[in-house]
Tab-separated table of C-alpha atoms in Angstrom:
chain	number	residue	atom	x	y	z
H	1	MET	CA	-15.697	-1.202	-12.604
H	2	ALA	CA	-14.263	-4.264	-14.284
H	3	THR	CA	-12.939	-3.396	-17.714
H	4	ARG	CA	-12.606	-6.428	-19.993
H	5	ASN	CA	-9.112	-7.187	-21.337
H	6	LEU	CA	-10.151	-6.225	-24.854
H	7	TYR	CA	-6.596	-6.432	-26.195
H	8	ARG	CA	-5.540	-9.403	-24.049
H	9	ARG	CA	-2.211	-7.670	-23.567
H	10	ARG	CA	-0.301	-9.379	-20.747
H	11	VAL	CA	1.028	-7.118	-17.997
H	12	VAL	CA	3.944	-8.109	-15.773
H	13	ILE	CA	5.739	-6.664	-12.763
H	14	THR	CA	9.495	-6.371	-13.303
H	15	GLY	CA	10.459	-4.004	-10.544
H	16	CYS	CA	9.568	-3.324	-6.889
H	17	GLY	CA	10.787	-0.676	-4.398
H	18	SER	CA	9.944	-0.297	-0.751
H	19	VAL	CA	10.380	2.115	2.148
H	20	SER	CA	8.534	0.761	5.209
H	21	PRO	CA	8.637	1.045	9.013
H	22	TYR	CA	11.372	-1.663	8.868
H	23	GLY	CA	13.553	0.557	6.591
H	24	ALA	CA	14.425	0.657	2.883
H	25	GLY	CA	14.179	-2.428	0.673
H	26	VAL	CA	11.675	-5.053	-0.476
H	27	LYS	CA	13.753	-7.990	0.817
H	28	LEU	CA	13.918	-6.380	4.258
H	29	LEU	CA	10.164	-5.912	4.186
H	30	ALA	CA	9.391	-9.510	3.320
H	31	ASP	CA	12.127	-10.996	5.507
H	32	SER	CA	10.914	-9.100	8.579
H	33	MET	CA	7.311	-10.150	7.994
H	34	LEU	CA	8.259	-13.777	7.570
H	35	GLU	CA	10.248	-13.563	10.783
H	36	GLY	CA	7.184	-12.231	12.564
H	37	LYS	CA	8.803	-8.900	13.500
H	38	SER	CA	6.620	-5.969	14.477
H	39	ALA	CA	7.625	-2.410	13.523
H	40	VAL	CA	5.065	-0.743	15.851
H	41	LYS	CA	6.506	1.431	18.600
H	42	PHE	CA	5.466	3.648	21.500
H	43	ASN	CA	5.042	7.289	20.414
H	44	PRO	CA	5.793	9.753	23.240
H	45	GLU	CA	4.304	12.710	21.352
H	46	LEU	CA	0.935	10.955	21.273
H	47	ALA	CA	1.264	10.050	24.925
H	48	GLY	CA	1.745	13.730	25.716
H	49	ASN	CA	-1.683	14.648	24.390
H	50	PRO	CA	-4.483	13.691	26.814
H	51	ASP	CA	-7.117	13.878	24.128
H	52	ILE	CA	-5.513	11.017	22.111
H	53	LEU	CA	-5.888	7.552	23.672
H	54	SER	CA	-3.632	5.769	21.154
H	55	HIS	CA	0.108	6.047	21.926
H	56	VAL	CA	1.514	3.834	19.197
H	57	SER	CA	2.637	4.288	15.601
H	58	ALA	CA	4.971	2.693	12.983
H	59	THR	CA	7.363	5.125	11.394
H	60	VAL	CA	10.239	4.803	8.953
H	61	PRO	CA	13.666	4.710	10.643
H	62	GLU	CA	16.165	7.414	9.682
H	63	ILE	CA	17.397	7.153	6.134
H	64	ASP	CA	20.074	9.265	4.471
H	65	PHE	CA	18.518	10.825	1.365
H	66	LYS	CA	21.502	12.979	0.427
H	67	TYR	CA	22.030	10.959	-2.738
H	68	ILE	CA	18.953	12.764	-4.106
H	69	PRO	CA	20.267	16.025	-5.690
H	70	ARG	CA	19.500	19.022	-3.530
H	71	GLN	CA	17.716	20.797	-6.385
H	72	PHE	CA	15.045	18.079	-6.135
H	73	ARG	CA	15.289	17.283	-2.442
H	74	ARG	CA	14.484	20.785	-1.270
H	75	SER	CA	10.894	20.628	-2.609
H	76	MET	CA	10.238	17.180	-1.171
H	77	SER	CA	8.535	16.406	2.103
H	78	LYS	CA	9.100	13.001	3.727
H	79	MET	CA	6.488	11.272	1.572
H	80	SER	CA	8.231	12.389	-1.632
H	81	LEU	CA	11.655	11.360	-0.224
H	82	TYR	CA	10.201	7.903	0.551
H	83	ALA	CA	8.856	7.736	-2.985
H	84	ALA	CA	12.144	8.788	-4.516
H	85	ALA	CA	13.944	5.960	-2.652
H	86	ALA	CA	11.275	3.383	-3.594
H	87	VAL	CA	11.337	4.430	-7.233
H	88	LYS	CA	15.115	4.091	-7.336
H	89	GLU	CA	14.879	0.552	-5.993
H	90	ALA	CA	12.002	-0.284	-8.354
H	91	LEU	CA	13.933	0.963	-11.375
H	92	ASN	CA	17.132	-0.813	-10.328
H	93	SER	CA	15.387	-4.102	-9.720
H	94	ALA	CA	13.732	-3.750	-13.168
H	95	GLY	CA	17.212	-3.325	-14.703
H	96	PHE	CA	17.304	0.427	-15.178
H	97	GLU	CA	19.541	3.151	-13.803
H	98	GLU	CA	16.993	5.826	-14.715
H	99	ALA	CA	13.365	5.852	-15.841
H	100	PRO	CA	13.222	4.639	-19.430
H	101	ARG	CA	11.649	6.860	-22.017
H	102	GLY	CA	7.872	6.381	-22.259
H	103	THR	CA	7.360	5.447	-18.622
H	104	SER	CA	4.044	6.695	-17.202
H	105	LEU	CA	3.666	7.552	-13.511
H	106	PHE	CA	0.768	6.669	-11.222
H	107	LEU	CA	1.460	7.926	-7.692
H	108	GLY	CA	-0.612	9.460	-4.857
H	109	SER	CA	-0.961	9.919	-1.134
H	110	THR	CA	-3.887	10.345	1.245
H	111	ILE	CA	-3.260	14.058	1.737
H	112	SER	CA	-0.226	16.267	1.220
H	113	SER	CA	2.446	16.730	3.926
H	114	MET	CA	0.669	17.413	7.200
H	115	GLU	CA	3.932	18.443	8.901
H	116	THR	CA	4.549	21.060	6.230
H	117	TRP	CA	0.960	22.313	6.507
H	118	VAL	CA	1.154	22.619	10.307
H	119	ASN	CA	4.478	24.534	10.168
H	120	PHE	CA	3.107	26.765	7.421
H	121	ALA	CA	-0.066	27.483	9.387
H	122	GLU	CA	2.017	28.484	12.435
H	123	LYS	CA	4.044	30.922	10.328
H	124	TYR	CA	0.788	32.292	8.939
H	125	LYS	CA	-0.757	32.855	12.390
H	126	LYS	CA	2.437	34.605	13.637
H	127	LYS	CA	2.486	36.722	10.443
H	128	GLU	CA	5.932	35.390	9.533
H	129	LEU	CA	5.275	34.476	5.947
H	130	ASP	CA	8.419	36.342	4.837
H	131	SER	CA	10.387	33.487	6.401
H	132	VAL	CA	8.569	30.748	4.406
H	133	LYS	CA	10.490	29.318	1.441
H	134	THR	CA	8.811	28.959	-1.891
H	135	THR	CA	9.587	25.248	-1.924
H	136	VAL	CA	6.856	24.789	0.714
H	137	VAL	CA	4.266	25.248	-2.049
H	138	PHE	CA	5.560	22.157	-3.798
H	139	GLN	CA	5.384	20.133	-0.558
H	140	VAL	CA	1.706	20.883	0.075
H	141	MET	CA	0.291	20.462	-3.386
H	142	ASN	CA	-2.245	17.620	-3.586
H	143	HIS	CA	-0.088	15.871	-6.225
H	144	SER	CA	3.239	16.734	-4.562
H	145	PRO	CA	4.767	13.242	-4.729
H	146	LEU	CA	3.829	12.864	-8.390
H	147	ALA	CA	5.295	16.196	-9.353
H	148	ASN	CA	8.452	15.734	-7.328
H	149	ILE	CA	9.166	12.249	-8.655
H	150	ALA	CA	8.526	13.341	-12.273
H	151	GLN	CA	11.042	16.130	-11.815
H	152	ALA	CA	13.672	14.026	-10.014
H	153	TYR	CA	13.515	11.138	-12.536
H	154	ASP	CA	12.808	13.199	-15.644
H	155	ILE	CA	9.523	11.354	-16.300
H	156	LYS	CA	7.945	13.257	-19.213
H	157	SER	CA	5.171	10.787	-20.040
H	158	PRO	CA	1.641	11.075	-18.603
H	159	GLY	CA	1.398	11.296	-14.840
H	160	PHE	CA	-1.681	10.574	-12.696
H	161	GLY	CA	-1.881	11.546	-9.015
H	162	ASN	CA	-4.741	9.276	-8.067
H	163	SER	CA	-5.580	9.751	-4.362
H	164	SER	CA	-8.079	7.286	-2.832
H	165	ALA	CA	-7.100	7.300	0.874
H	166	CYS	CA	-6.149	3.864	2.097
H	167	ALA	CA	-6.723	2.267	-1.337
H	168	THR	CA	-4.379	4.685	-3.193
H	169	GLY	CA	-1.463	2.330	-3.676
H	170	LEU	CA	-3.544	-0.492	-5.086
H	171	VAL	CA	-5.760	1.762	-7.117
H	172	ASN	CA	-2.619	3.135	-8.841
H	173	ALA	CA	-1.355	-0.382	-9.524
H	174	GLY	CA	-4.715	-1.242	-10.997
H	175	MET	CA	-4.889	1.868	-13.147
H	176	ALA	CA	-1.329	1.253	-14.404
H	177	TYR	CA	-2.367	-2.295	-15.314
H	178	LEU	CA	-5.406	-1.015	-17.255
H	179	ALA	CA	-3.244	1.529	-19.006
H	180	VAL	CA	-0.786	-1.099	-20.217
H	181	VAL	CA	-3.561	-3.611	-21.065
H	182	SER	CA	-5.274	-0.991	-23.309
H	183	GLY	CA	-2.072	0.121	-25.020
H	184	PHE	CA	-2.242	3.622	-23.537
H	185	THR	CA	1.310	3.106	-22.265
H	186	ASP	CA	3.848	0.322	-22.520
H	187	LYS	CA	5.386	0.725	-19.071
H	188	ALA	CA	4.632	2.553	-15.793
H	189	LEU	CA	5.772	3.200	-12.283
H	190	CYS	CA	2.872	2.947	-9.842
H	191	GLY	CA	2.104	2.969	-6.124
H	192	GLY	CA	1.342	5.040	-3.072
H	193	THR	CA	3.262	7.000	-0.450
H	194	ASP	CA	2.483	8.583	2.903
H	195	GLU	CA	4.271	10.221	5.845
H	196	TYR	CA	3.196	9.976	9.485
H	197	HIS	CA	2.017	12.867	11.649
H	198	PRO	CA	0.320	12.575	15.034
H	199	ILE	CA	-2.706	14.340	13.590
H	200	MET	CA	-3.240	11.155	11.546
H	201	THR	CA	-3.722	9.157	14.775
H	202	ALA	CA	-5.847	11.944	16.157
H	203	CYS	CA	-8.252	11.646	13.217
H	204	PHE	CA	-8.782	7.930	13.816
H	205	SER	CA	-9.017	8.531	17.563
H	206	ILE	CA	-11.885	10.911	16.966
H	207	MET	CA	-13.636	8.140	15.047
H	208	ASN	CA	-12.883	5.640	17.883
H	209	ALA	CA	-10.846	3.601	15.374
H	210	ALA	CA	-7.281	4.005	16.704
H	211	SER	CA	-5.646	1.191	18.697
H	212	HIS	CA	-5.430	2.178	22.319
H	213	LYS	CA	-5.481	-0.951	24.545
H	214	TYR	CA	-1.904	-2.019	23.934
H	215	ASN	CA	0.041	1.199	24.560
H	216	ASP	CA	2.276	-0.682	27.077
H	217	ASP	CA	3.099	-3.406	24.520
H	218	PRO	CA	3.103	-1.743	21.104
H	219	ARG	CA	3.985	-4.976	19.238
H	220	GLU	CA	0.539	-6.288	20.200
H	221	ALA	CA	-1.338	-3.169	19.111
H	222	SER	CA	-2.238	-4.030	15.509
H	223	ARG	CA	-4.138	-7.354	15.501
H	224	PRO	CA	-6.315	-7.920	12.408
H	225	PHE	CA	-9.276	-10.293	12.844
H	226	ASP	CA	-8.461	-10.863	16.521
H	227	SER	CA	-11.166	-10.699	19.130
H	228	GLY	CA	-9.038	-8.260	21.128
H	229	ARG	CA	-8.490	-5.794	18.359
H	230	CYS	CA	-9.421	-2.129	18.979
H	231	GLY	CA	-8.347	-0.114	15.945
H	232	ILE	CA	-5.713	1.019	13.486
H	233	VAL	CA	-2.036	1.679	14.193
H	234	CYS	CA	-1.124	4.540	11.867
H	235	ALA	CA	2.078	4.156	9.889
H	236	GLU	CA	4.007	5.519	6.898
H	237	GLY	CA	6.099	4.400	3.926
H	238	CYS	CA	6.037	3.951	0.185
H	239	GLY	CA	5.638	1.064	-2.186
H	240	MET	CA	6.372	1.456	-5.949
H	241	LEU	CA	6.139	-1.127	-8.747
H	242	PHE	CA	7.425	-1.090	-12.298
H	243	VAL	CA	4.964	-2.717	-14.612
H	244	GLU	CA	5.170	-3.240	-18.381
H	245	SER	CA	3.795	-5.291	-21.192
H	246	LEU	CA	5.046	-8.854	-21.427
H	247	GLU	CA	6.373	-8.101	-24.908
H	248	SER	CA	8.458	-5.253	-23.541
H	249	ALA	CA	9.833	-7.377	-20.669
H	250	LEU	CA	10.719	-10.291	-22.937
H	251	LYS	CA	12.344	-8.014	-25.503
H	252	ARG	CA	14.868	-6.781	-22.916
H	253	ASN	CA	15.157	-10.167	-21.153
H	254	ALA	CA	13.893	-8.732	-17.842
H	255	ASP	CA	13.332	-10.704	-14.674
H	256	ILE	CA	9.606	-11.061	-14.112
H	257	TYR	CA	8.306	-11.220	-10.541
H	258	ALA	CA	4.605	-11.710	-11.292
H	259	GLU	CA	1.764	-11.031	-13.681
H	260	ILE	CA	-1.267	-8.788	-13.067
H	261	ILE	CA	-4.335	-10.484	-14.528
H	262	GLY	CA	-7.400	-8.755	-13.020
H	263	PHE	CA	-8.633	-5.578	-11.394
H	264	GLY	CA	-11.955	-4.605	-9.893
H	265	THR	CA	-13.039	-1.388	-8.161
H	266	ASN	CA	-16.335	0.059	-6.942
H	267	THR	CA	-17.705	2.658	-4.562
H	268	GLU	CA	-19.339	2.011	-1.209
H	269	THR	CA	-22.365	4.253	-0.725
H	270	LYS	CA	-23.969	2.784	2.399
H	271	SER	CA	-21.410	4.587	4.572
H	272	ILE	CA	-18.616	7.060	4.010
H	273	SER	CA	-16.571	5.494	6.799
H	274	HIS	CA	-17.285	1.716	6.726
H	275	PRO	CA	-17.246	-0.737	3.795
H	276	SER	CA	-20.052	-3.308	3.665
H	277	ALA	CA	-19.785	-7.033	2.981
H	278	GLU	CA	-22.060	-6.511	-0.018
H	279	SER	CA	-19.834	-3.863	-1.620
H	280	ILE	CA	-16.664	-5.808	-0.918
H	281	THR	CA	-18.196	-8.964	-2.368
H	282	GLU	CA	-19.071	-7.096	-5.557
H	283	CYS	CA	-15.589	-5.627	-5.816
H	284	MET	CA	-13.902	-9.016	-5.554
H	285	ASN	CA	-16.295	-10.527	-8.084
H	286	LEU	CA	-15.516	-7.682	-10.482
H	287	ALA	CA	-11.825	-8.497	-10.273
H	288	LEU	CA	-12.545	-12.211	-10.887
H	289	LYS	CA	-14.706	-11.243	-13.928
H	290	ASN	CA	-11.961	-8.989	-15.314
H	291	ALA	CA	-9.465	-11.837	-14.986
H	292	SER	CA	-11.898	-14.385	-16.450
H	293	LEU	CA	-11.372	-16.573	-13.350
H	294	LEU	CA	-13.545	-18.404	-10.905
H	295	PRO	CA	-13.137	-18.278	-7.131
H	296	GLN	CA	-11.522	-21.685	-7.073
H	297	ASP	CA	-8.713	-20.313	-9.279
H	298	ILE	CA	-7.501	-18.096	-6.420
H	299	ASP	CA	-5.161	-19.758	-3.925
H	300	LEU	CA	-4.796	-16.995	-1.234
H	301	ILE	CA	-6.332	-13.664	-0.257
H	302	ASN	CA	-4.156	-10.922	1.189
H	303	ALA	CA	-6.770	-9.019	3.068
H	304	HIS	CA	-7.042	-5.260	3.703
H	305	ALA	CA	-7.930	-6.059	7.332
H	306	THR	CA	-6.941	-2.944	9.248
H	307	SER	CA	-7.680	-4.233	12.788
H	308	THR	CA	-10.860	-2.209	13.176
H	309	VAL	CA	-13.827	-3.947	14.707
H	310	ALA	CA	-16.326	-3.374	11.911
H	311	GLY	CA	-13.977	-3.427	8.908
H	312	ASP	CA	-12.487	-6.831	9.628
H	313	ILE	CA	-15.910	-8.384	10.132
H	314	GLU	CA	-17.327	-7.063	6.863
H	315	GLU	CA	-14.275	-8.219	4.867
H	316	SER	CA	-14.393	-11.668	6.506
H	317	LYS	CA	-18.077	-12.053	5.561
H	318	ALA	CA	-17.345	-10.993	1.988
H	319	ILE	CA	-14.365	-13.352	1.572
H	320	ALA	CA	-16.442	-16.213	2.953
H	321	ALA	CA	-19.288	-15.378	0.549
H	322	VAL	CA	-17.017	-15.383	-2.507
H	323	PHE	CA	-14.392	-17.989	-1.641
H	324	GLY	CA	-15.868	-20.131	1.102
H	325	PRO	CA	-14.043	-21.282	4.256
H	326	ASP	CA	-11.013	-23.028	2.771
H	327	LYS	CA	-8.877	-20.336	1.106
H	328	PRO	CA	-5.885	-19.122	3.152
H	329	VAL	CA	-6.302	-15.472	4.237
H	330	ASN	CA	-3.706	-13.231	5.846
H	331	SER	CA	-3.272	-9.533	6.739
H	332	LEU	CA	0.125	-7.848	6.997
H	333	LYS	CA	-0.980	-4.851	9.053
H	334	GLY	CA	-0.166	-6.625	12.301
H	335	HIS	CA	3.448	-6.280	11.280
H	336	ILE	CA	3.743	-2.657	10.114
H	337	GLY	CA	0.448	-1.067	11.015
H	338	HIS	CA	-1.580	0.780	8.399
H	339	THR	CA	0.732	2.634	6.013
H	340	MET	CA	-2.287	4.476	4.542
H	341	ALA	CA	-1.791	5.339	0.846
H	342	ALA	CA	1.230	3.023	0.760
H	343	SER	CA	-0.514	-0.002	2.261
H	344	GLY	CA	-1.905	-1.548	-0.891
H	345	SER	CA	1.383	-1.385	-2.900
H	346	LEU	CA	3.603	-2.313	0.026
H	347	GLU	CA	1.524	-5.362	1.026
H	348	LEU	CA	1.184	-6.308	-2.648
H	349	MET	CA	4.961	-6.513	-3.238
H	350	ALA	CA	5.535	-8.272	0.037
H	351	THR	CA	2.997	-10.941	-0.932
H	352	ILE	CA	4.526	-11.263	-4.413
H	353	ASN	CA	7.928	-11.817	-2.759
H	354	MET	CA	6.414	-14.503	-0.514
H	355	MET	CA	4.652	-16.169	-3.432
H	356	ASN	CA	8.023	-16.512	-5.194
H	357	ARG	CA	9.489	-18.047	-2.009
H	358	ASN	CA	6.509	-20.387	-1.544
H	359	GLU	CA	6.308	-19.155	2.048
H	360	PHE	CA	3.728	-16.829	3.584
H	361	ALA	CA	3.645	-14.796	6.775
H	362	SER	CA	0.825	-15.324	9.211
H	363	THR	CA	-1.513	-12.565	10.444
H	364	LEU	CA	0.570	-11.217	13.361
H	365	ASN	CA	-1.150	-11.042	16.770
H	366	LEU	CA	-4.099	-13.154	15.670
H	367	GLU	CA	-4.433	-15.151	18.884
H	368	GLU	CA	-8.176	-15.684	19.092
H	369	PRO	CA	-10.191	-14.894	15.921
H	370	ASP	CA	-13.335	-12.841	16.475
H	371	PRO	CA	-16.296	-15.244	16.197
H	372	GLN	CA	-17.678	-12.993	13.395
H	373	CYS	CA	-14.409	-13.407	11.512
H	374	ARG	CA	-14.211	-17.192	11.750
H	375	GLY	CA	-15.894	-18.065	8.415
H	376	ILE	CA	-12.521	-17.951	6.626
H	377	LYS	CA	-9.248	-19.830	6.847
H	378	HIS	CA	-6.838	-17.547	8.743
H	379	LEU	CA	-3.095	-18.067	8.452
H	380	ARG	CA	-2.262	-18.429	12.126
H	381	LYS	CA	1.354	-19.357	11.548
H	382	LYS	CA	3.990	-19.017	8.798
H	383	GLU	CA	3.277	-21.580	6.153
H	384	LYS	CA	4.910	-23.107	3.107
H	385	LEU	CA	2.344	-22.790	0.305
H	386	ARG	CA	2.427	-23.093	-3.421
H	387	VAL	CA	0.324	-20.191	-4.647
H	388	ASN	CA	-0.257	-19.662	-8.352
H	389	ALA	CA	-2.718	-16.796	-8.041
H	390	PHE	CA	-3.742	-14.493	-5.178
H	391	MET	CA	-6.076	-11.594	-4.644
H	392	LYS	CA	-4.986	-8.359	-2.863
H	393	ASN	CA	-7.733	-6.214	-1.329
H	394	SER	CA	-7.743	-2.510	-0.340
H	395	PHE	CA	-10.690	-0.465	0.930
H	396	ALA	CA	-10.671	3.203	1.793
H	397	LEU	CA	-12.370	5.784	3.926
H	398	GLY	CA	-14.689	7.620	1.596
H	399	GLY	CA	-15.845	4.452	-0.144
H	400	THR	CA	-13.224	3.354	-2.693
H	401	ASN	CA	-12.858	-0.380	-2.868
H	402	CYS	CA	-10.433	-2.326	-5.087
H	403	SER	CA	-9.125	-5.830	-5.615
H	404	LEU	CA	-6.125	-6.846	-7.738
H	405	ILE	CA	-5.362	-10.384	-8.902
H	406	ILE	CA	-1.738	-11.481	-9.295
H	407	ARG	CA	-0.575	-14.692	-10.948
H	408	ARG	CA	2.781	-16.465	-10.747
H	409	TYR	CA	4.495	-15.744	-14.084
H	410	ASN	CA	4.285	-18.676	-16.488
H	411	LYS	CA	5.768	-18.472	-19.997
């Protein structure tokens, strides 16, 4: 899908909020990536299960969420707590203490809280349901983060709990963009959130897609495009953006971080588990068409590149087919692993931050590019670059592909 900008309404990003495996804050996220820091660590719980070969993950360090009123906090699992913190930062950076009237909400996760479900199932098996609190229901709803954030921030405008696995964060940013472009809403909070549970790694281990060769050196475990890569490092976090019409932003003299100018999405039907170069190529071309741009107008591609063998190859082929061999390409999953539903929005705001600094992080742990991934220009070291427009890719299990185009704001 590539909806034409019928109204030509300009859409800008005026707020960003992040909770990542580095901790809370967008600046911390970008600083850590530019410094080449890895947030991946050894996970002893995984190591204690002989059926799971991967023993690494990237989780959010302990954060004090007591500033969230208990009446809201008690119905929140970790993914909603992460979202609450990211929304607060996004609103504050946009110049608000609370969500302004008329703000729509686009927020989802891959699945609801696995930890809550596991604990609930144990109570059920032991016939101890009388000890289960009613707030558990609001932690396991499919749209739990959406509902909890709407309640905590008194967001009465339309809310959409789009859930598209690993593409969730970017899909929600794209849908918010389309909503503002069309005039459906004037402003929106959008993104994705997820919390880690060992079952997440177990799922990818079953598919032979979890990193397992670097358990003794976790920092090396996530290595997009590298010939030694062996799978995903599962992670968690939340990325939230505040987007609004340019008219709205100028009216209140807001700081503008970037402008969204194009969105494309399609569905892979060749495989439910692997995207194809053909489908990815079509998706990126849809985004270019929506933005009324040519490939030469894009200065950098922030790839989805999860560190799986097949996925990185297919995306490399697609990028080469659309952009040729000379456009800089990086992936940020070497730094923080794959934060699932949060990956698209977290990596998007990190790249926006880098664009505004004219400095971009390399693809961490890319020591020897896979021969089948060599048709593109990999960022092998941190580089000073003047980027006026970049494309962000996200592709999901189940077949959802999306590409978003961001431009440096120019009056």
